Amino acid sequence: MENKNTINNSLVNIEVPDCVDKTLKNLTDKPSTTLGNILSDCLFLVFGGISQKAALKRVKYNHELNVFTKELEDKIKQIPDGKRLEPNVHVVCTALENMKYCVEEPELRQLFSSLIANSINKDRVSEVHPSYGEIIKQLTPFDAIVFDWLNQKQRIPVLKIKIDLKKSMNFMLGHYIYLESNFENKDKLLITLDNLSRLKLIDLDFEKQYADKNVYDSIINNNDFKNDVEKTKKQIKEEHSISYDYGLVEITSFGKHFYKACC
């Protein structure tokens, strides 16, 4: 039978698995006792208060929280002793407070652990802002994957199908945005791009475009795009025509800072 320890104070009395309890205690065994104590205190402040009692009972410091603690511990170990700073409680507790809602999502958990570790690193602390934890909380795992992919590209071409009714009138076909990617679910991708744009991490702009239209050929020649064009042609009148609205997606300056702080 698994050994369990009890966390006690006047407000909380929760049994947790012995393996998790030991992992959390390891944080206080660092060369810097202050560093370990403050991180441990922040974990308890966020997950151990009376308002979090229901969450504690639900997760029982479950496997995912155990993994997060280990990930954070490993990243802190990689910081040279001379570069470690005393944790900024504002950054750490804000990140942990937001992380508790998505601790079971590996992609988001990695962002949180990197954010906290970078806030303790003398060489990276200037890149960190407390608001980043709130932003991560508003991402889905798919958002995080797409945002990482976009950062590898920095700038990518996008297209919309446009139906020209008359010389002075036109309208877009639906709301789909086409881009060169391996993401097959157009609806899901559109929501992600809208969310990343809403958070000011990317700039989705159809006022800007590549001067060299050949850049867009990879999208135009995509089977998914060509199929939608053919379907549209069958649905419109002969006097109407199809053209494309050219644009691009760029990582914003804010998005670049966020990416550096959380990766």
PDB file of C-alpha atoms in Angstrom:
ATOM      1  CA  MET A   1       0.000   0.000   0.000  1.00  0.00           C
ATOM      2  CA  GLU A   2       1.297   3.464  -0.902  1.00  0.00           C
ATOM      3  CA  ASN A   3       2.586   5.467   2.041  1.00  0.00           C
ATOM      4  CA  LYS A   4       0.973   8.824   2.515  1.00  0.00           C
ATOM      5  CA  ASN A   5       1.955  11.876   4.515  1.00  0.00           C
ATOM      6  CA  THR A   6      -0.375  14.502   5.882  1.00  0.00           C
ATOM      7  CA  ILE A   7       0.017  18.240   5.322  1.00  0.00           C
ATOM      8  CA  ASN A   8      -1.375  19.980   8.385  1.00  0.00           C
ATOM      9  CA  ASN A   9      -2.147  23.504   9.351  1.00  0.00           C
ATOM     10  CA  SER A  10      -5.139  25.125  10.975  1.00  0.00           C
ATOM     11  CA  LEU A  11      -7.004  25.231   7.676  1.00  0.00           C
ATOM     12  CA  VAL A  12      -5.853  22.231   5.635  1.00  0.00           C
ATOM     13  CA  ASN A  13      -5.432  18.579   6.485  1.00  0.00           C
ATOM     14  CA  ILE A  14      -4.734  16.693   3.245  1.00  0.00           C
ATOM     15  CA  GLU A  15      -3.128  13.304   2.733  1.00  0.00           C
ATOM     16  CA  VAL A  16      -0.723  13.190  -0.188  1.00  0.00           C
ATOM     17  CA  PRO A  17       1.294  10.309  -1.670  1.00  0.00           C
ATOM     18  CA  ASP A  18       4.671   9.867  -0.005  1.00  0.00           C
ATOM     19  CA  CYS A  19       6.527  10.098  -3.372  1.00  0.00           C
ATOM     20  CA  VAL A  20       5.019  13.510  -4.085  1.00  0.00           C
ATOM     21  CA  ASP A  21       5.702  14.760  -0.587  1.00  0.00           C
ATOM     22  CA  LYS A  22       9.378  13.790  -0.936  1.00  0.00           C
ATOM     23  CA  THR A  23       9.646  15.525  -4.298  1.00  0.00           C
ATOM     24  CA  LEU A  24       8.299  18.747  -2.873  1.00  0.00           C
ATOM     25  CA  LYS A  25      10.668  18.496   0.109  1.00  0.00           C
ATOM     26  CA  ASN A  26      13.615  18.179  -2.297  1.00  0.00           C
ATOM     27  CA  LEU A  27      13.182  21.817  -3.218  1.00  0.00           C
ATOM     28  CA  THR A  28      14.403  22.773   0.250  1.00  0.00           C
ATOM     29  CA  ASP A  29      17.561  20.680  -0.080  1.00  0.00           C
ATOM     30  CA  LYS A  30      19.148  23.119  -2.537  1.00  0.00           C
ATOM     31  CA  PRO A  31      22.532  24.739  -1.917  1.00  0.00           C
ATOM     32  CA  SER A  32      20.556  27.936  -1.523  1.00  0.00           C
ATOM     33  CA  THR A  33      18.136  27.270   1.355  1.00  0.00           C
ATOM     34  CA  THR A  34      16.377  30.594   0.785  1.00  0.00           C
ATOM     35  CA  LEU A  35      15.696  29.687  -2.848  1.00  0.00           C
ATOM     36  CA  GLY A  36      14.193  26.328  -1.919  1.00  0.00           C
ATOM     37  CA  ASN A  37      12.167  27.709   0.971  1.00  0.00           C
ATOM     38  CA  ILE A  38      10.595  30.516  -1.042  1.00  0.00           C
ATOM     39  CA  LEU A  39       9.669  28.203  -3.922  1.00  0.00           C
ATOM     40  CA  SER A  40       8.236  25.698  -1.461  1.00  0.00           C
ATOM     41  CA  ASP A  41       6.309  28.466   0.290  1.00  0.00           C
ATOM     42  CA  CYS A  42       4.920  29.700  -3.038  1.00  0.00           C
ATOM     43  CA  LEU A  43       3.753  26.191  -3.951  1.00  0.00           C
ATOM     44  CA  PHE A  44       1.982  25.932  -0.606  1.00  0.00           C
ATOM     45  CA  LEU A  45       0.468  29.421  -0.799  1.00  0.00           C
ATOM     46  CA  VAL A  46      -1.122  28.637  -4.168  1.00  0.00           C
ATOM     47  CA  PHE A  47      -2.114  25.002  -3.664  1.00  0.00           C
ATOM     48  CA  GLY A  48      -2.482  24.777   0.098  1.00  0.00           C
ATOM     49  CA  GLY A  49      -4.889  27.514   1.181  1.00  0.00           C
ATOM     50  CA  ILE A  50      -8.445  26.883   2.260  1.00  0.00           C
ATOM     51  CA  SER A  51      -9.837  28.108  -1.088  1.00  0.00           C
ATOM     52  CA  GLN A  52      -7.721  25.460  -2.812  1.00  0.00           C
ATOM     53  CA  LYS A  53      -8.759  22.602  -0.485  1.00  0.00           C
ATOM     54  CA  ALA A  54     -11.152  21.196  -3.072  1.00  0.00           C
ATOM     55  CA  ALA A  55      -8.411  21.316  -5.705  1.00  0.00           C
ATOM     56  CA  LEU A  56      -5.985  19.600  -3.346  1.00  0.00           C
ATOM     57  CA  LYS A  57      -8.458  16.802  -2.678  1.00  0.00           C
ATOM     58  CA  ARG A  58      -9.135  16.435  -6.381  1.00  0.00           C
ATOM     59  CA  VAL A  59      -5.551  16.248  -7.565  1.00  0.00           C
ATOM     60  CA  LYS A  60      -4.014  14.776  -4.356  1.00  0.00           C
ATOM     61  CA  TYR A  61      -0.777  16.312  -5.522  1.00  0.00           C
ATOM     62  CA  ASN A  62      -1.292  13.884  -8.383  1.00  0.00           C
ATOM     63  CA  HIS A  63       1.199  12.675 -10.903  1.00  0.00           C
ATOM     64  CA  GLU A  64       1.012  15.814 -13.038  1.00  0.00           C
ATOM     65  CA  LEU A  65       1.871  18.127 -10.163  1.00  0.00           C
ATOM     66  CA  ASN A  66       4.695  15.772  -9.269  1.00  0.00           C
ATOM     67  CA  VAL A  67       5.977  15.972 -12.859  1.00  0.00           C
ATOM     68  CA  PHE A  68       5.723  19.763 -12.869  1.00  0.00           C
ATOM     69  CA  THR A  69       7.721  20.011  -9.650  1.00  0.00           C
ATOM     70  CA  LYS A  70      10.411  17.725 -11.101  1.00  0.00           C
ATOM     71  CA  GLU A  71      10.519  19.736 -14.358  1.00  0.00           C
ATOM     72  CA  LEU A  72      10.895  22.972 -12.414  1.00  0.00           C
ATOM     73  CA  GLU A  73      13.558  21.462 -10.176  1.00  0.00           C
ATOM     74  CA  ASP A  74      15.559  20.235 -13.190  1.00  0.00           C
ATOM     75  CA  LYS A  75      15.442  23.647 -14.881  1.00  0.00           C
ATOM     76  CA  ILE A  76      16.589  25.410 -11.704  1.00  0.00           C
ATOM     77  CA  LYS A  77      19.487  22.961 -11.375  1.00  0.00           C
ATOM     78  CA  GLN A  78      20.691  24.072 -14.806  1.00  0.00           C
ATOM     79  CA  ILE A  79      21.121  27.665 -13.586  1.00  0.00           C
ATOM     80  CA  PRO A  80      24.725  28.224 -12.412  1.00  0.00           C
ATOM     81  CA  ASP A  81      24.925  28.925  -8.674  1.00  0.00           C
ATOM     82  CA  GLY A  82      26.300  32.396  -9.295  1.00  0.00           C
ATOM     83  CA  LYS A  83      23.371  33.251 -11.563  1.00  0.00           C
ATOM     84  CA  ARG A  84      20.552  32.215  -9.226  1.00  0.00           C
ATOM     85  CA  LEU A  85      18.452  35.014  -7.800  1.00  0.00           C
ATOM     86  CA  GLU A  86      16.058  35.016  -4.906  1.00  0.00           C
ATOM     87  CA  PRO A  87      12.646  34.120  -6.391  1.00  0.00           C
ATOM     88  CA  ASN A  88      10.315  36.993  -7.140  1.00  0.00           C
ATOM     89  CA  VAL A  89       7.206  35.995  -5.188  1.00  0.00           C
ATOM     90  CA  HIS A  90       4.984  38.099  -7.456  1.00  0.00           C
ATOM     91  CA  VAL A  91       6.129  36.252 -10.590  1.00  0.00           C
ATOM     92  CA  VAL A  92       6.275  32.786  -9.001  1.00  0.00           C
ATOM     93  CA  CYS A  93       2.932  32.890  -7.201  1.00  0.00           C
ATOM     94  CA  THR A  94       1.162  34.482 -10.178  1.00  0.00           C
ATOM     95  CA  ALA A  95       2.503  31.753 -12.445  1.00  0.00           C
ATOM     96  CA  LEU A  96       1.555  28.964 -10.018  1.00  0.00           C
ATOM     97  CA  GLU A  97      -1.892  30.447  -9.432  1.00  0.00           C
ATOM     98  CA  ASN A  98      -2.584  30.342 -13.163  1.00  0.00           C
ATOM     99  CA  MET A  99      -0.830  27.016 -13.680  1.00  0.00           C
ATOM    100  CA  LYS A 100      -3.187  25.149 -11.324  1.00  0.00           C
ATOM    101  CA  TYR A 101      -5.927  25.338 -13.973  1.00  0.00           C
ATOM    102  CA  CYS A 102      -3.837  23.573 -16.610  1.00  0.00           C
ATOM    103  CA  VAL A 103      -1.326  21.459 -14.694  1.00  0.00           C
ATOM    104  CA  GLU A 104      -2.375  18.386 -16.685  1.00  0.00           C
ATOM    105  CA  GLU A 105      -1.414  19.955 -20.026  1.00  0.00           C
ATOM    106  CA  PRO A 106       2.295  19.205 -20.737  1.00  0.00           C
ATOM    107  CA  GLU A 107       2.681  21.956 -23.356  1.00  0.00           C
ATOM    108  CA  LEU A 108       1.426  24.630 -20.955  1.00  0.00           C
ATOM    109  CA  ARG A 109       3.184  23.160 -17.941  1.00  0.00           C
ATOM    110  CA  GLN A 110       6.512  23.525 -19.763  1.00  0.00           C
ATOM    111  CA  LEU A 111       5.802  27.205 -20.404  1.00  0.00           C
ATOM    112  CA  PHE A 112       5.079  27.806 -16.722  1.00  0.00           C
ATOM    113  CA  SER A 113       8.172  25.980 -15.473  1.00  0.00           C
ATOM    114  CA  SER A 114      10.377  27.888 -17.943  1.00  0.00           C
ATOM    115  CA  LEU A 115       8.810  31.196 -16.884  1.00  0.00           C
ATOM    116  CA  ILE A 116       9.495  30.507 -13.191  1.00  0.00           C
ATOM    117  CA  ALA A 117      13.018  29.215 -13.813  1.00  0.00           C
ATOM    118  CA  ASN A 118      13.879  32.220 -15.991  1.00  0.00           C
ATOM    119  CA  SER A 119      12.643  34.576 -13.261  1.00  0.00           C
ATOM    120  CA  ILE A 120      15.335  33.119 -10.981  1.00  0.00           C
ATOM    121  CA  ASN A 121      18.088  33.330 -13.610  1.00  0.00           C
ATOM    122  CA  LYS A 122      20.120  36.548 -13.494  1.00  0.00           C
ATOM    123  CA  ASP A 123      20.699  36.366 -17.255  1.00  0.00           C
ATOM    124  CA  ARG A 124      16.995  35.897 -18.094  1.00  0.00           C
ATOM    125  CA  VAL A 125      15.064  37.757 -15.404  1.00  0.00           C
ATOM    126  CA  SER A 126      14.797  40.951 -17.493  1.00  0.00           C
ATOM    127  CA  GLU A 127      12.721  38.994 -20.033  1.00  0.00           C
ATOM    128  CA  VAL A 128      10.097  37.980 -17.464  1.00  0.00           C
ATOM    129  CA  HIS A 129       6.829  39.739 -16.629  1.00  0.00           C
ATOM    130  CA  PRO A 130       4.150  38.628 -14.103  1.00  0.00           C
ATOM    131  CA  SER A 131       1.411  38.987 -16.742  1.00  0.00           C
ATOM    132  CA  TYR A 132       2.876  36.126 -18.785  1.00  0.00           C
ATOM    133  CA  GLY A 133       1.344  33.557 -16.427  1.00  0.00           C
ATOM    134  CA  GLU A 134      -2.104  34.958 -17.150  1.00  0.00           C
ATOM    135  CA  ILE A 135      -1.439  34.716 -20.886  1.00  0.00           C
ATOM    136  CA  ILE A 136      -0.342  31.071 -20.676  1.00  0.00           C
ATOM    137  CA  LYS A 137      -3.565  30.260 -18.823  1.00  0.00           C
ATOM    138  CA  GLN A 138      -5.535  31.560 -21.808  1.00  0.00           C
ATOM    139  CA  LEU A 139      -3.773  29.240 -24.256  1.00  0.00           C
ATOM    140  CA  THR A 140      -4.792  25.745 -25.248  1.00  0.00           C
ATOM    141  CA  PRO A 141      -2.136  23.080 -25.812  1.00  0.00           C
ATOM    142  CA  PHE A 142      -2.834  23.452 -29.546  1.00  0.00           C
ATOM    143  CA  ASP A 143      -2.324  27.233 -29.266  1.00  0.00           C
ATOM    144  CA  ALA A 144       1.071  26.598 -27.683  1.00  0.00           C
ATOM    145  CA  ILE A 145       2.056  24.170 -30.456  1.00  0.00           C
ATOM    146  CA  VAL A 146       1.008  26.567 -33.229  1.00  0.00           C
ATOM    147  CA  PHE A 147       2.694  29.534 -31.524  1.00  0.00           C
ATOM    148  CA  ASP A 148       5.941  27.585 -31.222  1.00  0.00           C
ATOM    149  CA  TRP A 149       5.682  26.656 -34.919  1.00  0.00           C
ATOM    150  CA  LEU A 150       5.053  30.283 -35.889  1.00  0.00           C
ATOM    151  CA  ASN A 151       8.095  31.401 -33.917  1.00  0.00           C
ATOM    152  CA  GLN A 152      10.276  29.079 -35.939  1.00  0.00           C
ATOM    153  CA  LYS A 153       8.974  30.848 -39.057  1.00  0.00           C
ATOM    154  CA  GLN A 154       8.726  34.425 -37.682  1.00  0.00           C
ATOM    155  CA  ARG A 155       6.655  35.483 -40.718  1.00  0.00           C
ATOM    156  CA  ILE A 156       4.418  33.362 -42.928  1.00  0.00           C
ATOM    157  CA  PRO A 157       2.108  34.043 -45.900  1.00  0.00           C
ATOM    158  CA  VAL A 158      -1.674  33.631 -45.528  1.00  0.00           C
ATOM    159  CA  LEU A 159      -4.538  33.683 -48.031  1.00  0.00           C
ATOM    160  CA  LYS A 160      -8.293  34.150 -48.094  1.00  0.00           C
ATOM    161  CA  ILE A 161     -10.575  33.210 -50.980  1.00  0.00           C
ATOM    162  CA  LYS A 162     -12.414  36.254 -52.291  1.00  0.00           C
ATOM    163  CA  ILE A 163     -15.483  36.259 -54.559  1.00  0.00           C
ATOM    164  CA  ASP A 164     -15.746  39.295 -56.837  1.00  0.00           C
ATOM    165  CA  LEU A 165     -19.382  40.185 -57.522  1.00  0.00           C
ATOM    166  CA  LYS A 166     -18.749  43.377 -59.458  1.00  0.00           C
ATOM    167  CA  LYS A 167     -15.752  45.575 -59.997  1.00  0.00           C
ATOM    168  CA  SER A 168     -16.686  47.612 -56.945  1.00  0.00           C
ATOM    169  CA  MET A 169     -17.891  44.771 -54.730  1.00  0.00           C
ATOM    170  CA  ASN A 170     -16.458  41.587 -53.299  1.00  0.00           C
ATOM    171  CA  PHE A 171     -16.756  39.432 -50.225  1.00  0.00           C
ATOM    172  CA  MET A 172     -14.707  36.799 -48.494  1.00  0.00           C
ATOM    173  CA  LEU A 173     -15.641  33.148 -48.597  1.00  0.00           C
ATOM    174  CA  GLY A 174     -16.452  32.332 -45.015  1.00  0.00           C
ATOM    175  CA  HIS A 175     -13.770  33.157 -42.500  1.00  0.00           C
ATOM    176  CA  TYR A 176     -11.144  30.579 -43.329  1.00  0.00           C
ATOM    177  CA  ILE A 177      -7.524  31.585 -43.438  1.00  0.00           C
ATOM    178  CA  TYR A 178      -5.173  29.397 -45.425  1.00  0.00           C
ATOM    179  CA  LEU A 179      -1.516  28.985 -44.659  1.00  0.00           C
ATOM    180  CA  GLU A 180       1.192  26.482 -45.365  1.00  0.00           C
ATOM    181  CA  SER A 181       1.071  24.072 -42.437  1.00  0.00           C
ATOM    182  CA  ASN A 182       0.467  20.501 -41.339  1.00  0.00           C
ATOM    183  CA  PHE A 183      -2.522  21.524 -39.217  1.00  0.00           C
ATOM    184  CA  GLU A 184      -5.502  19.900 -40.908  1.00  0.00           C
ATOM    185  CA  ASN A 185      -8.374  21.215 -38.773  1.00  0.00           C
ATOM    186  CA  LYS A 186      -9.172  24.613 -40.319  1.00  0.00           C
ATOM    187  CA  ASP A 187     -11.760  25.556 -37.705  1.00  0.00           C
ATOM    188  CA  LYS A 188      -9.393  24.778 -34.843  1.00  0.00           C
ATOM    189  CA  LEU A 189      -6.522  26.615 -36.520  1.00  0.00           C
ATOM    190  CA  LEU A 190      -8.675  29.690 -37.151  1.00  0.00           C
ATOM    191  CA  ILE A 191      -9.687  29.865 -33.481  1.00  0.00           C
ATOM    192  CA  THR A 192      -6.048  29.536 -32.458  1.00  0.00           C
ATOM    193  CA  LEU A 193      -4.912  32.319 -34.798  1.00  0.00           C
ATOM    194  CA  ASP A 194      -7.729  34.557 -33.547  1.00  0.00           C
ATOM    195  CA  ASN A 195      -6.757  33.859 -29.935  1.00  0.00           C
ATOM    196  CA  LEU A 196      -3.046  34.474 -30.498  1.00  0.00           C
ATOM    197  CA  SER A 197      -3.972  37.708 -32.273  1.00  0.00           C
ATOM    198  CA  ARG A 198      -6.307  38.705 -29.430  1.00  0.00           C
ATOM    199  CA  LEU A 199      -3.473  38.192 -26.950  1.00  0.00           C
ATOM    200  CA  LYS A 200      -1.217  40.388 -29.128  1.00  0.00           C
ATOM    201  CA  LEU A 201       1.251  37.539 -29.637  1.00  0.00           C
ATOM    202  CA  ILE A 202       0.834  37.611 -33.414  1.00  0.00           C
ATOM    203  CA  ASP A 203      -0.248  40.139 -35.999  1.00  0.00           C
ATOM    204  CA  LEU A 204      -2.642  38.738 -38.633  1.00  0.00           C
ATOM    205  CA  ASP A 205      -2.609  41.384 -41.330  1.00  0.00           C
ATOM    206  CA  PHE A 206      -4.182  41.498 -44.810  1.00  0.00           C
ATOM    207  CA  GLU A 207      -2.966  45.040 -45.358  1.00  0.00           C
ATOM    208  CA  LYS A 208       0.578  43.689 -45.614  1.00  0.00           C
ATOM    209  CA  GLN A 209       1.735  41.122 -48.129  1.00  0.00           C
ATOM    210  CA  TYR A 210       4.817  39.718 -49.810  1.00  0.00           C
ATOM    211  CA  ALA A 211       5.730  41.607 -52.977  1.00  0.00           C
ATOM    212  CA  ASP A 212       6.717  38.319 -54.586  1.00  0.00           C
ATOM    213  CA  LYS A 213       3.392  36.493 -55.064  1.00  0.00           C
ATOM    214  CA  ASN A 214       5.263  33.266 -55.784  1.00  0.00           C
ATOM    215  CA  VAL A 215       5.658  32.971 -52.028  1.00  0.00           C
ATOM    216  CA  TYR A 216       1.950  32.086 -51.893  1.00  0.00           C
ATOM    217  CA  ASP A 217       2.212  29.244 -54.425  1.00  0.00           C
ATOM    218  CA  SER A 218       2.688  26.629 -51.719  1.00  0.00           C
ATOM    219  CA  ILE A 219      -0.766  27.533 -50.376  1.00  0.00           C
ATOM    220  CA  ILE A 220      -2.451  27.847 -53.777  1.00  0.00           C
ATOM    221  CA  ASN A 221      -1.140  24.424 -54.784  1.00  0.00           C
ATOM    222  CA  ASN A 222      -2.278  22.805 -51.568  1.00  0.00           C
ATOM    223  CA  ASN A 223      -4.977  20.175 -52.202  1.00  0.00           C
ATOM    224  CA  ASP A 224      -7.193  21.444 -49.389  1.00  0.00           C
ATOM    225  CA  PHE A 225      -7.090  24.962 -50.783  1.00  0.00           C
ATOM    226  CA  LYS A 226      -7.681  23.822 -54.380  1.00  0.00           C
ATOM    227  CA  ASN A 227     -10.662  21.696 -53.318  1.00  0.00           C
ATOM    228  CA  ASP A 228     -12.284  24.682 -51.607  1.00  0.00           C
ATOM    229  CA  VAL A 229     -11.703  26.823 -54.696  1.00  0.00           C
ATOM    230  CA  GLU A 230     -13.370  24.200 -56.911  1.00  0.00           C
ATOM    231  CA  LYS A 231     -16.344  23.902 -54.569  1.00  0.00           C
ATOM    232  CA  THR A 232     -16.718  27.672 -54.602  1.00  0.00           C
ATOM    233  CA  LYS A 233     -16.647  27.847 -58.388  1.00  0.00           C
ATOM    234  CA  LYS A 234     -19.585  25.435 -58.551  1.00  0.00           C
ATOM    235  CA  GLN A 235     -21.607  27.571 -56.149  1.00  0.00           C
ATOM    236  CA  ILE A 236     -21.202  31.005 -57.725  1.00  0.00           C
ATOM    237  CA  LYS A 237     -22.737  32.511 -60.837  1.00  0.00           C
ATOM    238  CA  GLU A 238     -20.865  32.683 -64.125  1.00  0.00           C
ATOM    239  CA  GLU A 239     -20.489  36.458 -63.974  1.00  0.00           C
ATOM    240  CA  HIS A 240     -18.726  36.204 -60.636  1.00  0.00           C
ATOM    241  CA  SER A 241     -15.041  35.471 -60.312  1.00  0.00           C
ATOM    242  CA  ILE A 242     -12.631  34.265 -57.650  1.00  0.00           C
ATOM    243  CA  SER A 243      -9.502  36.032 -56.492  1.00  0.00           C
ATOM    244  CA  TYR A 244      -7.292  35.870 -53.422  1.00  0.00           C
ATOM    245  CA  ASP A 245      -6.695  38.245 -50.565  1.00  0.00           C
ATOM    246  CA  TYR A 246      -2.990  38.131 -49.709  1.00  0.00           C
ATOM    247  CA  GLY A 247      -1.655  38.708 -46.216  1.00  0.00           C
ATOM    248  CA  LEU A 248       0.850  37.545 -43.676  1.00  0.00           C
ATOM    249  CA  VAL A 249       1.206  36.509 -40.049  1.00  0.00           C
ATOM    250  CA  GLU A 250       4.043  37.989 -37.984  1.00  0.00           C
ATOM    251  CA  ILE A 251       5.133  37.482 -34.403  1.00  0.00           C
ATOM    252  CA  THR A 252       4.690  40.786 -32.561  1.00  0.00           C
ATOM    253  CA  SER A 253       7.429  42.354 -30.480  1.00  0.00           C
ATOM    254  CA  PHE A 254       5.411  41.420 -27.388  1.00  0.00           C
ATOM    255  CA  GLY A 255       5.083  37.857 -28.701  1.00  0.00           C
ATOM    256  CA  LYS A 256       8.861  37.589 -29.147  1.00  0.00           C
ATOM    257  CA  HIS A 257       9.459  38.742 -25.560  1.00  0.00           C
ATOM    258  CA  PHE A 258       6.836  36.311 -24.275  1.00  0.00           C
ATOM    259  CA  TYR A 259       8.382  33.433 -26.236  1.00  0.00           C
ATOM    260  CA  LYS A 260      11.877  34.170 -24.910  1.00  0.00           C
ATOM    261  CA  ALA A 261      10.637  34.308 -21.313  1.00  0.00           C
ATOM    262  CA  CYS A 262       8.601  31.097 -21.467  1.00  0.00           C
ATOM    263  CA  CYS A 263      10.835  28.849 -23.566  1.00  0.00           C
TER     264      CYS A 263
END
